[in-house]
Amino acid sequence: MKLFTHRDALLVHEILADVARAEVMPRFNGTIANEAREKTSAFDIVTDADEAAEREISARLRKAFPGAALVGEEAAGRDPDLMGQIASADLAFVIDPIDGTKNFSSGVPLFGMMVAATVRGEVVFGAIHDPVCQDTSLAIRGEGAWRQGAGRPTTDLKVAPAVPVRDMQGVAGTNFLPQPLRATVTQNLSRIALNFWLRCAAHEYRMVAAGHCHLLLYYRLMPWDHAAGWLLHQEAGGYSAHFDASAYRPAHTSGGLLCAPDRASWEEIREALLGPPI
């Protein structure tokens, strides 16, 4: 029996699309009031839309998948013990109701909604929904990745072909890197063609899985930020691992993550960015 079926995937896609229309976009467009509050810093905030969307996504998933564990970003903030269910539950859903909340609260239409399904600590499904464009990028473990949505044909996702390091474009998220690694990576960024940051992992993962950039580098690995996108990239043909080359697991919250088109280019970009400075 499949761990997660195509029918299951489409159901999650529908849930995200419905919640985006009912809870997220009305607050983004201003038709429903949306208050923002700081969590740990001026950049790390939560809004009424985050909380309303997480409640509704969780309720819909609980009804569709009875008995599944639900690990939402906001719920885990209140009860950190929920994180342990990712590694142990027969089926768990990891939910980021709005990724890119700072963009969202600033009126920037670059944010996403992410759900990953895990089975005893292994990611088996990922979905990243774009409420503005009304489409979802999805992946099922072992069955590939694709994009579908309102008014657009379904298209398969494929990472970009490998290129020399000097021609690579991507996201190197240096803001959470510890020193002296942060200084090393920052100094080495001139070795690649282009580094950018969207303030939204959801769209960064969508870009790399669709072949619109070559690499992603992150350090802080909260599961709601990375589990869905990691599988999307893998099922689109990419290769990724922690900085020490060990395998990523959604219960891991540190160790860094580097995504590249294939194993050979992963090794090249690791050496270029994490190796001795120029």
mmCIF file of N, CA, C and O in Angstrom, residues 25-106:
data_model
loop_
_atom_site.group_PDB
_atom_site.id
_atom_site.type_symbol
_atom_site.label_atom_id
_atom_site.label_comp_id
_atom_site.label_asym_id
_atom_site.label_seq_id
_atom_site.Cartn_x
_atom_site.Cartn_y
_atom_site.Cartn_z
ATOM 1 N N MET A 25 -6.000 35.400 1.693
ATOM 2 C CA MET A 25 -6.071 36.520 0.747
ATOM 3 C C MET A 25 -6.987 37.653 1.218
ATOM 4 O O MET A 25 -6.657 38.836 0.991
ATOM 5 N N PRO A 26 -8.130 37.387 1.875
ATOM 6 C CA PRO A 26 -8.927 38.526 2.366
ATOM 7 C C PRO A 26 -8.159 39.386 3.363
ATOM 8 O O PRO A 26 -8.337 40.614 3.394
ATOM 9 N N ARG A 27 -7.291 38.770 4.154
ATOM 10 C CA ARG A 27 -6.486 39.553 5.103
ATOM 11 C C ARG A 27 -5.340 40.248 4.391
ATOM 12 O O ARG A 27 -4.931 41.344 4.791
ATOM 13 N N PHE A 28 -4.796 39.641 3.338
ATOM 14 C CA PHE A 28 -3.736 40.302 2.568
ATOM 15 C C PHE A 28 -4.299 41.505 1.817
ATOM 16 O O PHE A 28 -3.669 42.565 1.748
ATOM 17 N N ASN A 29 -5.497 41.353 1.259
ATOM 18 C CA ASN A 29 -6.103 42.422 0.464
ATOM 19 C C ASN A 29 -6.762 43.500 1.313
ATOM 20 O O ASN A 29 -7.189 44.532 0.795
ATOM 21 N N GLY A 30 -6.896 43.246 2.611
ATOM 22 C CA GLY A 30 -7.458 44.243 3.503
ATOM 23 C C GLY A 30 -8.958 44.177 3.682
ATOM 24 O O GLY A 30 -9.531 45.047 4.358
ATOM 25 N N THR A 31 -9.617 43.175 3.118
ATOM 26 C CA THR A 31 -11.063 43.063 3.310
ATOM 27 C C THR A 31 -11.399 42.503 4.686
ATOM 28 O O THR A 31 -12.529 42.644 5.156
ATOM 29 N N ILE A 32 -10.425 41.849 5.339
ATOM 30 C CA ILE A 32 -10.547 41.428 6.733
ATOM 31 C C ILE A 32 -9.337 42.004 7.471
ATOM 32 O O ILE A 32 -8.217 41.934 6.974
ATOM 33 N N ALA A 33 -9.556 42.578 8.651
ATOM 34 C CA ALA A 33 -8.455 43.155 9.419
ATOM 35 C C ALA A 33 -7.424 42.083 9.746
ATOM 36 O O ALA A 33 -7.757 40.902 9.952
ATOM 37 N N ASN A 34 -6.148 42.481 9.814
ATOM 38 C CA ASN A 34 -5.061 41.528 10.051
ATOM 39 C C ASN A 34 -4.011 42.167 10.944
ATOM 40 O O ASN A 34 -3.209 42.987 10.508
ATOM 41 N N GLU A 35 -4.009 41.794 12.196
ATOM 42 C CA GLU A 35 -3.059 42.340 13.160
ATOM 43 C C GLU A 35 -1.788 41.502 13.163
ATOM 44 O O GLU A 35 -1.845 40.267 13.063
ATOM 45 N N ALA A 36 -0.638 42.157 13.281
ATOM 46 C CA ALA A 36 0.658 41.473 13.339
ATOM 47 C C ALA A 36 1.284 41.679 14.713
ATOM 48 O O ALA A 36 1.157 42.751 15.317
ATOM 49 N N ARG A 37 1.971 40.628 15.211
ATOM 50 C CA ARG A 37 2.623 40.687 16.515
ATOM 51 C C ARG A 37 4.019 40.083 16.419
ATOM 52 O O ARG A 37 4.216 39.101 15.696
ATOM 53 N N GLU A 38 4.964 40.631 17.137
ATOM 54 C CA GLU A 38 6.320 40.075 17.161
ATOM 55 C C GLU A 38 6.340 38.799 17.988
ATOM 56 O O GLU A 38 5.661 38.686 19.008
ATOM 57 N N LYS A 39 7.175 37.831 17.539
ATOM 58 C CA LYS A 39 7.442 36.626 18.332
ATOM 59 C C LYS A 39 8.812 36.765 18.989
ATOM 60 O O LYS A 39 8.922 37.054 20.167
ATOM 61 N N THR A 40 9.882 36.552 18.235
ATOM 62 C CA THR A 40 11.225 36.630 18.818
ATOM 63 C C THR A 40 11.985 37.879 18.382
ATOM 64 O O THR A 40 13.000 38.210 18.971
ATOM 65 N N SER A 41 11.503 38.549 17.316
ATOM 66 C CA SER A 41 12.192 39.735 16.816
ATOM 67 C C SER A 41 11.240 40.506 15.906
ATOM 68 O O SER A 41 10.130 40.046 15.611
ATOM 69 N N ALA A 42 11.714 41.651 15.413
ATOM 70 C CA ALA A 42 10.899 42.451 14.499
ATOM 71 C C ALA A 42 10.699 41.736 13.171
ATOM 72 O O ALA A 42 9.739 42.026 12.441
ATOM 73 N N PHE A 43 11.589 40.821 12.835
ATOM 74 C CA PHE A 43 11.438 40.063 11.590
ATOM 75 C C PHE A 43 10.585 38.819 11.795
ATOM 76 O O PHE A 43 9.871 38.376 10.889
ATOM 77 N N ASP A 44 10.652 38.220 12.977
ATOM 78 C CA ASP A 44 9.911 36.988 13.280
ATOM 79 C C ASP A 44 8.563 37.377 13.867
ATOM 80 O O ASP A 44 8.447 37.631 15.070
ATOM 81 N N ILE A 45 7.547 37.425 13.006
ATOM 82 C CA ILE A 45 6.236 37.898 13.444
ATOM 83 C C ILE A 45 5.166 36.855 13.142
ATOM 84 O O ILE A 45 5.377 35.915 12.372
ATOM 85 N N VAL A 46 4.024 37.043 13.758
ATOM 86 C CA VAL A 46 2.845 36.217 13.481
ATOM 87 C C VAL A 46 1.671 37.170 13.271
ATOM 88 O O VAL A 46 1.595 38.226 13.895
ATOM 89 N N THR A 47 0.767 36.805 12.381
ATOM 90 C CA THR A 47 -0.406 37.630 12.103
ATOM 91 C C THR A 47 -1.682 36.847 12.373
ATOM 92 O O THR A 47 -1.659 35.619 12.546
ATOM 93 N N ASP A 48 -2.796 37.571 12.382
ATOM 94 C CA ASP A 48 -4.095 36.898 12.508
ATOM 95 C C ASP A 48 -4.270 35.866 11.393
ATOM 96 O O ASP A 48 -4.868 34.800 11.603
ATOM 97 N N ALA A 49 -3.753 36.169 10.202
ATOM 98 C CA ALA A 49 -3.892 35.254 9.068
ATOM 99 C C ALA A 49 -3.149 33.946 9.311
ATOM 100 O O ALA A 49 -3.651 32.861 8.972
ATOM 101 N N ASP A 50 -1.934 34.014 9.886
ATOM 102 C CA ASP A 50 -1.198 32.791 10.218
ATOM 103 C C ASP A 50 -2.030 31.900 11.134
ATOM 104 O O ASP A 50 -2.172 30.690 10.890
ATOM 105 N N GLU A 51 -2.552 32.499 12.183
ATOM 106 C CA GLU A 51 -3.265 31.708 13.183
ATOM 107 C C GLU A 51 -4.584 31.163 12.642
ATOM 108 O O GLU A 51 -4.927 29.997 12.878
ATOM 109 N N ALA A 52 -5.315 31.976 11.890
ATOM 110 C CA ALA A 52 -6.581 31.503 11.323
ATOM 111 C C ALA A 52 -6.343 30.409 10.290
ATOM 112 O O ALA A 52 -7.073 29.403 10.250
ATOM 113 N N ALA A 53 -5.328 30.587 9.442
ATOM 114 C CA ALA A 53 -5.040 29.583 8.418
ATOM 115 C C ALA A 53 -4.587 28.267 9.048
ATOM 116 O O ALA A 53 -5.009 27.194 8.612
ATOM 117 N N GLU A 54 -3.739 28.339 10.064
ATOM 118 C CA GLU A 54 -3.283 27.101 10.702
ATOM 119 C C GLU A 54 -4.436 26.357 11.369
ATOM 120 O O GLU A 54 -4.534 25.127 11.278
ATOM 121 N N ARG A 55 -5.332 27.099 12.029
ATOM 122 C CA ARG A 55 -6.494 26.444 12.641
ATOM 123 C C ARG A 55 -7.331 25.717 11.599
ATOM 124 O O ARG A 55 -7.752 24.567 11.802
ATOM 125 N N GLU A 56 -7.594 26.384 10.465
ATOM 126 C CA GLU A 56 -8.474 25.793 9.459
ATOM 127 C C GLU A 56 -7.785 24.636 8.730
ATOM 128 O O GLU A 56 -8.411 23.598 8.470
ATOM 129 N N ILE A 57 -6.509 24.792 8.382
ATOM 130 C CA ILE A 57 -5.784 23.690 7.736
ATOM 131 C C ILE A 57 -5.754 22.484 8.667
ATOM 132 O O ILE A 57 -6.007 21.347 8.241
ATOM 133 N N SER A 58 -5.468 22.703 9.942
ATOM 134 C CA SER A 58 -5.406 21.607 10.902
ATOM 135 C C SER A 58 -6.755 20.913 11.041
ATOM 136 O O SER A 58 -6.833 19.676 11.071
ATOM 137 N N ALA A 59 -7.818 21.690 11.095
ATOM 138 C CA ALA A 59 -9.155 21.096 11.227
ATOM 139 C C ALA A 59 -9.504 20.258 10.007
ATOM 140 O O ALA A 59 -10.058 19.146 10.134
ATOM 141 N N ARG A 60 -9.183 20.755 8.822
ATOM 142 C CA ARG A 60 -9.489 20.016 7.593
ATOM 143 C C ARG A 60 -8.646 18.749 7.485
ATOM 144 O O ARG A 60 -9.134 17.695 7.049
ATOM 145 N N LEU A 61 -7.368 18.829 7.853
ATOM 146 C CA LEU A 61 -6.512 17.635 7.804
ATOM 147 C C LEU A 61 -6.944 16.606 8.847
ATOM 148 O O LEU A 61 -6.932 15.402 8.580
ATOM 149 N N ARG A 62 -7.336 17.072 10.018
ATOM 150 C CA ARG A 62 -7.793 16.152 11.067
ATOM 151 C C ARG A 62 -9.034 15.379 10.613
ATOM 152 O O ARG A 62 -9.165 14.179 10.887
ATOM 153 N N LYS A 63 -9.912 16.051 9.901
ATOM 154 C CA LYS A 63 -11.120 15.393 9.404
ATOM 155 C C LYS A 63 -10.794 14.421 8.273
ATOM 156 O O LYS A 63 -11.363 13.320 8.201
ATOM 157 N N ALA A 64 -9.867 14.794 7.386
ATOM 158 C CA ALA A 64 -9.547 13.963 6.229
ATOM 159 C C ALA A 64 -8.640 12.791 6.572
ATOM 160 O O ALA A 64 -8.702 11.745 5.915
ATOM 161 N N PHE A 65 -7.798 12.965 7.604
ATOM 162 C CA PHE A 65 -6.825 11.927 7.974
ATOM 163 C C PHE A 65 -6.925 11.682 9.481
ATOM 164 O O PHE A 65 -6.040 12.084 10.241
ATOM 165 N N PRO A 66 -7.981 11.006 9.920
ATOM 166 C CA PRO A 66 -8.181 10.785 11.363
ATOM 167 C C PRO A 66 -6.977 10.064 11.983
ATOM 168 O O PRO A 66 -6.446 9.118 11.424
ATOM 169 N N GLY A 67 -6.559 10.554 13.132
ATOM 170 C CA GLY A 67 -5.455 9.926 13.846
ATOM 171 C C GLY A 67 -4.089 10.480 13.509
ATOM 172 O O GLY A 67 -3.102 10.162 14.189
ATOM 173 N N ALA A 68 -3.981 11.273 12.459
ATOM 174 C CA ALA A 68 -2.686 11.848 12.091
ATOM 175 C C ALA A 68 -2.259 12.898 13.115
ATOM 176 O O ALA A 68 -3.088 13.627 13.654
ATOM 177 N N ALA A 69 -0.965 12.965 13.374
ATOM 178 C CA ALA A 69 -0.426 14.024 14.227
ATOM 179 C C ALA A 69 -0.344 15.316 13.421
ATOM 180 O O ALA A 69 -0.066 15.288 12.212
ATOM 181 N N LEU A 70 -0.569 16.444 14.066
ATOM 182 C CA LEU A 70 -0.543 17.750 13.406
ATOM 183 C C LEU A 70 0.478 18.632 14.108
ATOM 184 O O LEU A 70 0.362 18.887 15.309
ATOM 185 N N VAL A 71 1.473 19.064 13.348
ATOM 186 C CA VAL A 71 2.550 19.884 13.905
ATOM 187 C C VAL A 71 2.584 21.194 13.128
ATOM 188 O O VAL A 71 3.224 21.304 12.080
ATOM 189 N N GLY A 72 1.861 22.189 13.615
ATOM 190 C CA GLY A 72 1.844 23.500 12.989
ATOM 191 C C GLY A 72 2.884 24.414 13.602
ATOM 192 O O GLY A 72 3.234 24.266 14.780
ATOM 193 N N GLU A 73 3.372 25.353 12.823
ATOM 194 C CA GLU A 73 4.404 26.271 13.328
ATOM 195 C C GLU A 73 3.928 27.013 14.568
ATOM 196 O O GLU A 73 4.662 27.113 15.563
ATOM 197 N N GLU A 74 2.707 27.545 14.525
ATOM 198 C CA GLU A 74 2.235 28.344 15.656
ATOM 199 C C GLU A 74 1.905 27.451 16.847
ATOM 200 O O GLU A 74 2.195 27.807 17.993
ATOM 201 N N ALA A 75 1.330 26.281 16.602
ATOM 202 C CA ALA A 75 1.031 25.352 17.696
ATOM 203 C C ALA A 75 2.308 24.865 18.364
ATOM 204 O O ALA A 75 2.375 24.754 19.595
ATOM 205 N N ALA A 76 3.342 24.579 17.565
ATOM 206 C CA ALA A 76 4.618 24.123 18.127
ATOM 207 C C ALA A 76 5.310 25.228 18.906
ATOM 208 O O ALA A 76 6.071 24.954 19.839
ATOM 209 N N GLY A 77 5.050 26.480 18.540
ATOM 210 C CA GLY A 77 5.581 27.585 19.320
ATOM 211 C C GLY A 77 5.007 27.610 20.723
ATOM 212 O O GLY A 77 5.695 27.976 21.683
ATOM 213 N N ARG A 78 3.751 27.194 20.834
ATOM 214 C CA ARG A 78 3.106 27.141 22.153
ATOM 215 C C ARG A 78 3.447 25.867 22.890
ATOM 216 O O ARG A 78 3.502 25.847 24.122
ATOM 217 N N ASP A 79 3.668 24.761 22.144
ATOM 218 C CA ASP A 79 3.951 23.459 22.748
ATOM 219 C C ASP A 79 5.086 22.780 21.975
ATOM 220 O O ASP A 79 4.842 22.007 21.058
ATOM 221 N N PRO A 80 6.339 23.066 22.332
ATOM 222 C CA PRO A 80 7.478 22.508 21.595
ATOM 223 C C PRO A 80 7.526 20.979 21.579
ATOM 224 O O PRO A 80 8.152 20.395 20.688
ATOM 225 N N ASP A 81 6.849 20.320 22.519
ATOM 226 C CA ASP A 81 6.863 18.858 22.541
ATOM 227 C C ASP A 81 6.199 18.249 21.306
ATOM 228 O O ASP A 81 6.411 17.062 21.000
ATOM 229 N N LEU A 82 5.382 19.030 20.606
ATOM 230 C CA LEU A 82 4.758 18.524 19.382
ATOM 231 C C LEU A 82 5.790 18.082 18.355
ATOM 232 O O LEU A 82 5.533 17.190 17.549
ATOM 233 N N MET A 83 6.969 18.695 18.377
ATOM 234 C CA MET A 83 8.019 18.380 17.408
ATOM 235 C C MET A 83 8.401 16.907 17.445
ATOM 236 O O MET A 83 8.752 16.315 16.423
ATOM 237 N N GLY A 84 8.331 16.293 18.606
ATOM 238 C CA GLY A 84 8.721 14.894 18.739
ATOM 239 C C GLY A 84 7.849 13.948 17.937
ATOM 240 O O GLY A 84 8.282 12.834 17.600
ATOM 241 N N GLN A 85 6.625 14.370 17.598
ATOM 242 C CA GLN A 85 5.723 13.501 16.847
ATOM 243 C C GLN A 85 6.173 13.306 15.406
ATOM 244 O O GLN A 85 5.772 12.337 14.757
ATOM 245 N N ILE A 86 6.999 14.207 14.900
ATOM 246 C CA ILE A 86 7.462 14.069 13.516
ATOM 247 C C ILE A 86 8.247 12.777 13.346
ATOM 248 O O ILE A 86 8.095 12.071 12.345
ATOM 249 N N ALA A 87 9.074 12.438 14.311
ATOM 250 C CA ALA A 87 9.914 11.246 14.206
ATOM 251 C C ALA A 87 9.169 9.960 14.559
ATOM 252 O O ALA A 87 9.550 8.879 14.101
ATOM 253 N N SER A 88 8.103 10.069 15.347
ATOM 254 C CA SER A 88 7.480 8.852 15.870
ATOM 255 C C SER A 88 6.124 8.499 15.273
ATOM 256 O O SER A 88 5.743 7.318 15.252
ATOM 257 N N ALA A 89 5.381 9.469 14.792
ATOM 258 C CA ALA A 89 4.005 9.210 14.356
ATOM 259 C C ALA A 89 3.951 8.394 13.066
ATOM 260 O O ALA A 89 4.787 8.558 12.172
ATOM 261 N N ASP A 90 2.958 7.520 12.975
ATOM 262 C CA ASP A 90 2.756 6.760 11.738
ATOM 263 C C ASP A 90 2.410 7.692 10.581
ATOM 264 O O ASP A 90 2.745 7.413 9.435
ATOM 265 N N LEU A 91 1.735 8.783 10.869
ATOM 266 C CA LEU A 91 1.476 9.825 9.881
ATOM 267 C C LEU A 91 1.398 11.152 10.609
ATOM 268 O O LEU A 91 0.646 11.294 11.574
ATOM 269 N N ALA A 92 2.208 12.105 10.179
ATOM 270 C CA ALA A 92 2.172 13.449 10.749
ATOM 271 C C ALA A 92 2.142 14.475 9.623
ATOM 272 O O ALA A 92 2.734 14.253 8.559
ATOM 273 N N PHE A 93 1.468 15.570 9.855
ATOM 274 C CA PHE A 93 1.469 16.687 8.921
ATOM 275 C C PHE A 93 2.191 17.863 9.567
ATOM 276 O O PHE A 93 1.872 18.244 10.705
ATOM 277 N N VAL A 94 3.144 18.422 8.847
ATOM 278 C CA VAL A 94 3.914 19.578 9.304
ATOM 279 C C VAL A 94 3.404 20.787 8.511
ATOM 280 O O VAL A 94 3.439 20.780 7.276
ATOM 281 N N ILE A 95 2.948 21.807 9.220
ATOM 282 C CA ILE A 95 2.191 22.891 8.590
ATOM 283 C C ILE A 95 2.874 24.235 8.808
ATOM 284 O O ILE A 95 3.177 24.611 9.945
ATOM 285 N N ASP A 96 3.102 24.951 7.728
ATOM 286 C CA ASP A 96 3.491 26.365 7.799
ATOM 287 C C ASP A 96 2.359 27.147 7.140
ATOM 288 O O ASP A 96 2.245 27.176 5.916
ATOM 289 N N PRO A 97 1.485 27.765 7.935
ATOM 290 C CA PRO A 97 0.286 28.386 7.359
ATOM 291 C C PRO A 97 0.603 29.536 6.412
ATOM 292 O O PRO A 97 -0.068 29.704 5.394
ATOM 293 N N ILE A 98 1.619 30.339 6.758
ATOM 294 C CA ILE A 98 2.100 31.383 5.847
ATOM 295 C C ILE A 98 3.616 31.465 6.012
ATOM 296 O O ILE A 98 4.111 31.831 7.083
ATOM 297 N N ASP A 99 4.336 31.103 4.977
ATOM 298 C CA ASP A 99 5.786 31.279 4.966
ATOM 299 C C ASP A 99 6.076 32.577 4.219
ATOM 300 O O ASP A 99 5.529 32.824 3.150
ATOM 301 N N GLY A 100 6.952 33.398 4.796
ATOM 302 C CA GLY A 100 7.153 34.736 4.251
ATOM 303 C C GLY A 100 6.199 35.729 4.900
ATOM 304 O O GLY A 100 5.705 36.652 4.241
ATOM 305 N N THR A 101 5.957 35.546 6.200
ATOM 306 C CA THR A 101 4.979 36.397 6.886
ATOM 307 C C THR A 101 5.381 37.872 6.848
ATOM 308 O O THR A 101 4.521 38.755 6.763
ATOM 309 N N LYS A 102 6.688 38.147 6.892
ATOM 310 C CA LYS A 102 7.119 39.549 6.838
ATOM 311 C C LYS A 102 6.742 40.169 5.494
ATOM 312 O O LYS A 102 6.284 41.318 5.448
ATOM 313 N N ASN A 103 6.911 39.420 4.401
ATOM 314 C CA ASN A 103 6.440 39.913 3.103
ATOM 315 C C ASN A 103 4.934 40.135 3.133
ATOM 316 O O ASN A 103 4.424 41.168 2.682
ATOM 317 N N PHE A 104 4.214 39.140 3.639
ATOM 318 C CA PHE A 104 2.757 39.198 3.699
ATOM 319 C C PHE A 104 2.283 40.448 4.446
ATOM 320 O O PHE A 104 1.434 41.206 3.952
ATOM 321 N N SER A 105 2.857 40.688 5.621
ATOM 322 C CA SER A 105 2.405 41.813 6.439
ATOM 323 C C SER A 105 2.855 43.158 5.874
ATOM 324 O O SER A 105 2.299 44.199 6.226
ATOM 325 N N SER A 106 3.847 43.116 4.966
ATOM 326 C CA SER A 106 4.343 44.342 4.332
ATOM 327 C C SER A 106 3.635 44.647 3.019
ATOM 328 O O SER A 106 3.972 45.620 2.340
#
